[in-house]
PDB file of C-alpha atoms and ligand atoms in Angstrom:
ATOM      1  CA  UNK A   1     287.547  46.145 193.127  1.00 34.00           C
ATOM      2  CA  UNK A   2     290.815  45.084 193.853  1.00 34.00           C
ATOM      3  CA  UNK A   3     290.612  45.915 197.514  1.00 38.00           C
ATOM      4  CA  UNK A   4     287.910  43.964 198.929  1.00 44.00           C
ATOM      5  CA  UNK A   5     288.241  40.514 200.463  1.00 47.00           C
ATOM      6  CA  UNK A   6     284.806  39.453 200.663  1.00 52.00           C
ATOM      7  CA  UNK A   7     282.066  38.748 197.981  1.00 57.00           C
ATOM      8  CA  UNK A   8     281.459  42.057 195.656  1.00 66.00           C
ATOM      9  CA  UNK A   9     278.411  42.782 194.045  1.00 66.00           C
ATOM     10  CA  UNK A  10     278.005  42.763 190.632  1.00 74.00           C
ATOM     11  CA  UNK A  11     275.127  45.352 190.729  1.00 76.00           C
ATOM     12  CA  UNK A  12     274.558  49.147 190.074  1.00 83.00           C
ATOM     13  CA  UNK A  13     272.679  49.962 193.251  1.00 90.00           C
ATOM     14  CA  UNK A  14     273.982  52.646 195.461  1.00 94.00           C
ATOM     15  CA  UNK A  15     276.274  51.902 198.454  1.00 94.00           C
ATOM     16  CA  UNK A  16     276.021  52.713 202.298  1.00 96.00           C
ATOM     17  CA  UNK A  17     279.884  52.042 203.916  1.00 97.00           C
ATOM     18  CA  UNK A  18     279.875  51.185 207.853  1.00 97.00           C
ATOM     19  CA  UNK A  19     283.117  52.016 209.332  1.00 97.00           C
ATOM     20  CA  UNK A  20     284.538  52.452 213.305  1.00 96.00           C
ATOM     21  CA  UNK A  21     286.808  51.090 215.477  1.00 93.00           C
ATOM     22  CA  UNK A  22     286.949  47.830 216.677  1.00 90.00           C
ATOM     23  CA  UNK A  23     284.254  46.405 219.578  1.00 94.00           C
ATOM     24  CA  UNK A  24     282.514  50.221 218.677  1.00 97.00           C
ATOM     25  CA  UNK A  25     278.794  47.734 218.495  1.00 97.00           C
ATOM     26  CA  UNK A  26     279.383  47.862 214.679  1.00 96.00           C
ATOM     27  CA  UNK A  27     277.981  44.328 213.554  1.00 93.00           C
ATOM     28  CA  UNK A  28     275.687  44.853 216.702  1.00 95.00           C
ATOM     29  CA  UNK A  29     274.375  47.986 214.617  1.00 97.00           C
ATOM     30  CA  UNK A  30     274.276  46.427 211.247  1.00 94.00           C
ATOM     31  CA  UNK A  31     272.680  43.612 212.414  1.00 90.00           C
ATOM     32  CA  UNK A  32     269.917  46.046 214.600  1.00 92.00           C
ATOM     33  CA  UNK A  33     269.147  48.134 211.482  1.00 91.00           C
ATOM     34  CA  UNK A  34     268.565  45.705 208.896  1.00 86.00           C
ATOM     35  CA  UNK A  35     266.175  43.073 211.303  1.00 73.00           C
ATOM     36  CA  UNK A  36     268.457  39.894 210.272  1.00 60.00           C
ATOM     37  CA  UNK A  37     270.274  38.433 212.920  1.00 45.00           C
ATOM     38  CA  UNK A  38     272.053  36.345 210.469  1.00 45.00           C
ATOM     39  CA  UNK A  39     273.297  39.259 208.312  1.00 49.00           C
ATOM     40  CA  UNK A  40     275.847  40.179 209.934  1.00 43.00           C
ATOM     41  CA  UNK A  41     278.264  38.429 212.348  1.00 42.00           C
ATOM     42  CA  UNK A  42     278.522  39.591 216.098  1.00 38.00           C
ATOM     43  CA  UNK A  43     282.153  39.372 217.221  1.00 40.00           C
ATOM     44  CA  UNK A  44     284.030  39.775 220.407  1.00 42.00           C
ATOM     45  CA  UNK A  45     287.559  38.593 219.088  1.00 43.00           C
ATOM     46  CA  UNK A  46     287.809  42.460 217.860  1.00 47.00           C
ATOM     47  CA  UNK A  47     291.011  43.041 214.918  1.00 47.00           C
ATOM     48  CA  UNK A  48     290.266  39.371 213.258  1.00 48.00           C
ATOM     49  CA  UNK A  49     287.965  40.454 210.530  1.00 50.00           C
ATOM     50  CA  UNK A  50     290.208  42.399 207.975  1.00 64.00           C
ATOM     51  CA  UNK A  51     288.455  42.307 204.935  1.00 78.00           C
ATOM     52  CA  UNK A  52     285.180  44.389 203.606  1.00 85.00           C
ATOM     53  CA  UNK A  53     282.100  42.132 203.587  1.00 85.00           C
ATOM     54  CA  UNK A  54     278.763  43.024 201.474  1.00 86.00           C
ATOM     55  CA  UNK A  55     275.392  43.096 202.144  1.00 85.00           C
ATOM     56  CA  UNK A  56     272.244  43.652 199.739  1.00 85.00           C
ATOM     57  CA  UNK A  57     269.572  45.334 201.788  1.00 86.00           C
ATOM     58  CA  UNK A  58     266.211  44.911 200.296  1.00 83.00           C
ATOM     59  CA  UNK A  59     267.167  45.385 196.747  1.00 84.00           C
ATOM     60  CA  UNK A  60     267.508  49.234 197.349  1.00 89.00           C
ATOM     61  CA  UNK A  61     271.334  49.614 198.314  1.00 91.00           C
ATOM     62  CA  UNK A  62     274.862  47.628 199.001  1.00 89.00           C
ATOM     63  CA  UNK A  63     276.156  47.847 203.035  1.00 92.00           C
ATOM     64  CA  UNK A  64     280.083  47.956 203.292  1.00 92.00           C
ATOM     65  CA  UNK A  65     280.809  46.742 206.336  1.00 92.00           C
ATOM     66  CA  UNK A  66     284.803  48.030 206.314  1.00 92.00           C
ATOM     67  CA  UNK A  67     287.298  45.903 209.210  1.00 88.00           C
ATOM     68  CA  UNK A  68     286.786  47.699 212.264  1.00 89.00           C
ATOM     69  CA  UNK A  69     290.071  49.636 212.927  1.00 87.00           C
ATOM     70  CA  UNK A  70     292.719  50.385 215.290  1.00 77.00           C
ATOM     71  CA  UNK A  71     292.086  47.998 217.831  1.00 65.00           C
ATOM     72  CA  UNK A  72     294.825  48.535 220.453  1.00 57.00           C
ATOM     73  CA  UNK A  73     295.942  44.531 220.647  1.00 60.00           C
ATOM     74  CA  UNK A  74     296.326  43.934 217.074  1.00 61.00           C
ATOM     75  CA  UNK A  75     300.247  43.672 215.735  1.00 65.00           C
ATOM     76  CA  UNK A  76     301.838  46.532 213.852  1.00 65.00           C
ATOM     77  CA  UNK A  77     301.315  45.365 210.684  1.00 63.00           C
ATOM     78  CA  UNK A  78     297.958  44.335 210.760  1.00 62.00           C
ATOM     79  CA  UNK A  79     297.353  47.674 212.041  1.00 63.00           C
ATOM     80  CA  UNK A  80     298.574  49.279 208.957  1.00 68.00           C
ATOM     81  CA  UNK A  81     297.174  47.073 206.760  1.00 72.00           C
ATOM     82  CA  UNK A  82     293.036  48.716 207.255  1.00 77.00           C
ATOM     83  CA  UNK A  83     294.326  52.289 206.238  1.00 82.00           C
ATOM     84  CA  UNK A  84     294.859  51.115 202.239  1.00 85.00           C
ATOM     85  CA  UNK A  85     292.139  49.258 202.601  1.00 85.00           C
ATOM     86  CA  UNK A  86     289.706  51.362 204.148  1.00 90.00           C
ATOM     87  CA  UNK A  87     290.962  54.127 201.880  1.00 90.00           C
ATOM     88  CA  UNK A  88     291.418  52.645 198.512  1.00 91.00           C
ATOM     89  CA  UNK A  89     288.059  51.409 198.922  1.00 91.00           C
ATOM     90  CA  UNK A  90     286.505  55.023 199.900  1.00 94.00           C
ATOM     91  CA  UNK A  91     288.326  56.341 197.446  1.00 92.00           C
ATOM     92  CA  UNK A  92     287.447  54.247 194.441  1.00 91.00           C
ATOM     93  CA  UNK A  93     283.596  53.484 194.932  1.00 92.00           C
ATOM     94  CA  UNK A  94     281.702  55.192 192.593  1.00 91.00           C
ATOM     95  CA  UNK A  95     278.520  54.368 193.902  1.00 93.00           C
ATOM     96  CA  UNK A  96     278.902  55.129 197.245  1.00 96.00           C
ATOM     97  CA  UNK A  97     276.821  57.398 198.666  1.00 96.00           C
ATOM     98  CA  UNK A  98     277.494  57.676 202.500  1.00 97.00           C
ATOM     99  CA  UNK A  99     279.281  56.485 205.071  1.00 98.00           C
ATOM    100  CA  UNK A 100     278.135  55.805 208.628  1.00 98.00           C
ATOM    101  CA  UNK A 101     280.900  56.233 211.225  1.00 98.00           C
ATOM    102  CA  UNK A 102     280.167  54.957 214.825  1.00 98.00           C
ATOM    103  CA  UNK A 103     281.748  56.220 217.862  1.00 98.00           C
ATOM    104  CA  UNK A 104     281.457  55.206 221.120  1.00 97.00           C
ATOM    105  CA  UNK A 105     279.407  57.488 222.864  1.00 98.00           C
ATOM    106  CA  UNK A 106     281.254  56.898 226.296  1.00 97.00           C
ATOM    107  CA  UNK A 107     284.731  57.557 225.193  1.00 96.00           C
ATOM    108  CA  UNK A 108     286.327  60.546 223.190  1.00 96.00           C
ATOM    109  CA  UNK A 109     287.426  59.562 219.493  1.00 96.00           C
ATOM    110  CA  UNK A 110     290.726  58.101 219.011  1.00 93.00           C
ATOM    111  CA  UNK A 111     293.731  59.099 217.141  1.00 91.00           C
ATOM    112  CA  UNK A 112     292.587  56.668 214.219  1.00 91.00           C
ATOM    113  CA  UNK A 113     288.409  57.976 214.677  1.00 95.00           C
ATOM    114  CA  UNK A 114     290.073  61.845 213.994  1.00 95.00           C
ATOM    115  CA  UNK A 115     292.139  60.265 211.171  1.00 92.00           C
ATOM    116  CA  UNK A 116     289.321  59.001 209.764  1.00 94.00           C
ATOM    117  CA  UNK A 117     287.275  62.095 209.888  1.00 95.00           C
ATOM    118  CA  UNK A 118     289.426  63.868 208.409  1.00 94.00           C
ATOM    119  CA  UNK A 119     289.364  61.149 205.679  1.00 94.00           C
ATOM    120  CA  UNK A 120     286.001  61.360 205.063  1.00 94.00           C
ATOM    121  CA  UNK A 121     285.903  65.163 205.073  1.00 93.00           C
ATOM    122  CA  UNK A 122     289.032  65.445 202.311  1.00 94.00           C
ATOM    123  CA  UNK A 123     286.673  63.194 200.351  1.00 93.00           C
ATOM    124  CA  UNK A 124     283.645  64.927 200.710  1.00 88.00           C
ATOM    125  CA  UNK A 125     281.698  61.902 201.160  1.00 90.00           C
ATOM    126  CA  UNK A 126     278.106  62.377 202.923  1.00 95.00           C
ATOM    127  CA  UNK A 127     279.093  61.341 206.909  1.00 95.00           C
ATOM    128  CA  UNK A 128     276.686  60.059 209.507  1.00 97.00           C
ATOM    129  CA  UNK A 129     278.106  60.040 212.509  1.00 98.00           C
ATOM    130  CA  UNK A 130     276.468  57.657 215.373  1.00 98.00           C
ATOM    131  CA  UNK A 131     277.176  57.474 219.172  1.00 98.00           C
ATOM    132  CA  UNK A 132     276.782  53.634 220.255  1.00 98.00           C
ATOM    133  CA  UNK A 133     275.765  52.261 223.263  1.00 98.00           C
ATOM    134  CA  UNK A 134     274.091  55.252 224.448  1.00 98.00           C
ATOM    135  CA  UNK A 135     272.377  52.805 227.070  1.00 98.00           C
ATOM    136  CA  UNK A 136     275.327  52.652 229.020  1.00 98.00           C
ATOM    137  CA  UNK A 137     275.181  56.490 229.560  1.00 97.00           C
ATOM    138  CA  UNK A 138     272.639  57.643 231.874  1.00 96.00           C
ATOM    139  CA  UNK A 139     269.865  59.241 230.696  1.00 93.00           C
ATOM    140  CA  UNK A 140     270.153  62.494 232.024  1.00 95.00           C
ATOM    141  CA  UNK A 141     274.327  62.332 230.751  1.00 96.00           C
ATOM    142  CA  UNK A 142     273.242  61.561 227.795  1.00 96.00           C
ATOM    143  CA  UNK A 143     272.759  64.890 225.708  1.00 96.00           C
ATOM    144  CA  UNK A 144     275.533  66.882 227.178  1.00 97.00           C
ATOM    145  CA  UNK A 145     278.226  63.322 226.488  1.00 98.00           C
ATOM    146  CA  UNK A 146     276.875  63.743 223.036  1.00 98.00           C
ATOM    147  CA  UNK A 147     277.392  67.622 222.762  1.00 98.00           C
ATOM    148  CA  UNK A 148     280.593  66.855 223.538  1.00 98.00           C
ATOM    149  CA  UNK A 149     281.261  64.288 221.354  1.00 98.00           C
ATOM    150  CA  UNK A 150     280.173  66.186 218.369  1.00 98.00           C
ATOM    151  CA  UNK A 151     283.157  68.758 219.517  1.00 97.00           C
ATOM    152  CA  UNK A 152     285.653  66.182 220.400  1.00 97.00           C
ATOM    153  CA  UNK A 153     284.494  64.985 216.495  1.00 97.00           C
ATOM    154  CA  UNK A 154     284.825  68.180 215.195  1.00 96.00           C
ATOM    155  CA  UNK A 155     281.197  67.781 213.659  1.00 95.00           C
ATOM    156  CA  UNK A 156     277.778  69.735 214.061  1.00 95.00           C
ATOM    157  CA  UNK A 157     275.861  68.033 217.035  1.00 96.00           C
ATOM    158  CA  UNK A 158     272.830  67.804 214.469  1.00 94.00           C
ATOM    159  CA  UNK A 159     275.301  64.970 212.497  1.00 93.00           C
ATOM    160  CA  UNK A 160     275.371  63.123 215.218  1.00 97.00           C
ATOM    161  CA  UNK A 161     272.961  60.071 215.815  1.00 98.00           C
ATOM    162  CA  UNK A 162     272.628  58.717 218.971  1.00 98.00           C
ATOM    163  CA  UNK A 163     272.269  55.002 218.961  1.00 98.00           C
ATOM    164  CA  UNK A 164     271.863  51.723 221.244  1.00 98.00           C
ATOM    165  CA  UNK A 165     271.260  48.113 219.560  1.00 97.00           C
ATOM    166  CA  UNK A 166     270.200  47.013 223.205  1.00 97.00           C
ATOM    167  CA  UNK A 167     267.351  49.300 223.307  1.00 97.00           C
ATOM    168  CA  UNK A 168     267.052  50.187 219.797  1.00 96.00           C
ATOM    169  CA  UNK A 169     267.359  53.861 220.545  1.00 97.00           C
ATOM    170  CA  UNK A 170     267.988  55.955 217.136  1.00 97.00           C
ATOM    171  CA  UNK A 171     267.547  53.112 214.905  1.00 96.00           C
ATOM    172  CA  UNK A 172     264.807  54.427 213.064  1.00 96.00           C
ATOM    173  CA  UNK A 173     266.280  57.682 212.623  1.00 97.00           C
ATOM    174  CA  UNK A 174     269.356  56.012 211.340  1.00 97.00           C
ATOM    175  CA  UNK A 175     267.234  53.825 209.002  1.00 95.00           C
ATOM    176  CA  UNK A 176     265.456  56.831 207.338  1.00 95.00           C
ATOM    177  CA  UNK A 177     268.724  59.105 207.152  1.00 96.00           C
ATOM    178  CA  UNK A 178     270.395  56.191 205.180  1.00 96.00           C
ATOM    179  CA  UNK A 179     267.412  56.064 203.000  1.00 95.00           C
ATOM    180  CA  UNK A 180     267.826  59.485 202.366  1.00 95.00           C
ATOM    181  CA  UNK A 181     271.665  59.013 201.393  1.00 95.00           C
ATOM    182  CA  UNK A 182     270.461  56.526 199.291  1.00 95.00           C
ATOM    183  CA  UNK A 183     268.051  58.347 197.761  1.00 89.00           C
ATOM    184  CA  UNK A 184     270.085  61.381 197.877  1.00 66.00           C
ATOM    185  CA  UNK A 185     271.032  61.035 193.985  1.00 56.00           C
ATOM    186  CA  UNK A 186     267.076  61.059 193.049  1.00 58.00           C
ATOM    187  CA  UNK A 187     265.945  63.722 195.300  1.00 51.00           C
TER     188      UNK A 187
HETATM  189  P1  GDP B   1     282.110  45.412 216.424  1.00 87.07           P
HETATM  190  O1  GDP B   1     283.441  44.810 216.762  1.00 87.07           O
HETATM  191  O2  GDP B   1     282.232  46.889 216.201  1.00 87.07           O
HETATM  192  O3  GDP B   1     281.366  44.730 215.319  1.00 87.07           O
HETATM  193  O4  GDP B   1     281.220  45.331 217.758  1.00 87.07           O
HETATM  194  P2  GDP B   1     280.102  44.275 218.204  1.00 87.07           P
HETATM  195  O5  GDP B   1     278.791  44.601 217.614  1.00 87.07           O
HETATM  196  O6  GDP B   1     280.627  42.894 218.012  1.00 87.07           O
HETATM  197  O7  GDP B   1     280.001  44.648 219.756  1.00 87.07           O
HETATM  198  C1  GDP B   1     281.123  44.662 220.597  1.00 87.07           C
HETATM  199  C2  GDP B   1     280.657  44.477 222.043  1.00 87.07           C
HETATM  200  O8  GDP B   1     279.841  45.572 222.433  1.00 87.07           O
HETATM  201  C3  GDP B   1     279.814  43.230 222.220  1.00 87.07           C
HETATM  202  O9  GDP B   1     280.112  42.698 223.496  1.00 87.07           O
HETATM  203  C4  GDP B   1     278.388  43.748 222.159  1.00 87.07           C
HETATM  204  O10 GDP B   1     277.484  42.948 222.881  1.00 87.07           O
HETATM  205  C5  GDP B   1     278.535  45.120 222.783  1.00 87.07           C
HETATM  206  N1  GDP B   1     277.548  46.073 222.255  1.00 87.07           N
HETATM  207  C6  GDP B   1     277.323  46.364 220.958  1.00 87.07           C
HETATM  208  N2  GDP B   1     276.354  47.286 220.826  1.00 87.07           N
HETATM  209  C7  GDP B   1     275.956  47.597 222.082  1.00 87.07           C
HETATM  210  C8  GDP B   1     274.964  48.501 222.615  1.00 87.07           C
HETATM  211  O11 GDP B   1     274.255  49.234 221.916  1.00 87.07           O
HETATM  212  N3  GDP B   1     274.863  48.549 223.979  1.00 87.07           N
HETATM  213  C9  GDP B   1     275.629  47.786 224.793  1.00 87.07           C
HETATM  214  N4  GDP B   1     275.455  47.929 226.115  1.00 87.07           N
HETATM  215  N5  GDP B   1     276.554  46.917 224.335  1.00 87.07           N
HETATM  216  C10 GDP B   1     276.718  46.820 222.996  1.00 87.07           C
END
């Protein structure tokens, strides 16, 4: 796997890919749905991590965590450098199963979010999508920020997962609909 900087796993288990922009609560989210506070690191120097970093989650499947993209500060060239990266991995993963893309609820998906949806959707690969931070919405915002969302995504509101690592909204639903992508292959 010639695209991945970090350690790759020499295993056959299926694999989950986490992608979104940078600062989106990605590690945050990671770290929230698998209960290990070391697993993942929590960064607020957004664009630094450029490589893909891998995570064995209770014996059952690989996490991707792919760089978090498009972050605005970031120089030209390090900006172009996640699309081959991001891609060629998607791409060439045979065992991948999913991929979980976070959005922040609050905001309306970027230029590179919309690219990457339409990625995802040329490949056919099985999308989550998940709002973060919902706890920063008010509650009674919440629902119609997400309806909108899901249009400003393009995607069917049901796709969407709303999410909060502060108050662990949505993390069990996101836990049991990556166990079914996981699973997806046996069902
Ligand atoms: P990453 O760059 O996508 O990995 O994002 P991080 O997980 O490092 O989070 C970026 C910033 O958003 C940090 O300051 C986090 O504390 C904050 N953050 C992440 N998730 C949440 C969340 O669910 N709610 C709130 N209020 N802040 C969050």
């Amino acid at each position: 796997m010639a695209a991945a900087g970090g350690w790759r796993p020499e295993t056959t288990l299926p694999e989950i890919a986490f992608a979104g922009r940078s600062n989106v609560g990605k590690s945050s989210l990671i770290n929230a749905l698998v209960h290990r506070k070391k697993l993942a690191r929590v960064s607020n120097t957004p664009g630094r991590t450029r490589e893909i970093n891998f995570f064995e989650v209770n014996g059952t499947f690989i996490l991707a965590d792919l760089p978090g993209y498009g972050y605005a500060r970031v120089s030209k060239e390090a900006k172009a450098a996640w699309r081959p990266l991001i891609e060629g991995y998607l791409q060439q993963t045979p065992a991948l199963r999913g991929v979980v893309l976070l959005l922040d609820a609050r905001r309306p998906p970027t230029d590179d979010d919309l690219q990457m949806l339409d990625f995802l959707a040329s490949l056919e690969t099985p999308t989550l999508i998940v709002a973060t931070k919902v706890d920063k919405l008010r509650a009674a915002e919440r629902q119609s920020r997400i309806e909108t969302l899901a249009l400003e995504a393009g995607v069917d509101v049901e796709q969407v997962i709303p999410f909060s690592a502060v108050s662990g909204a949505g993390r069990d639903e996101l836990a049991g609909a990556v166990a079914q992508l996981v699973g997806a292959d046996r069902a």
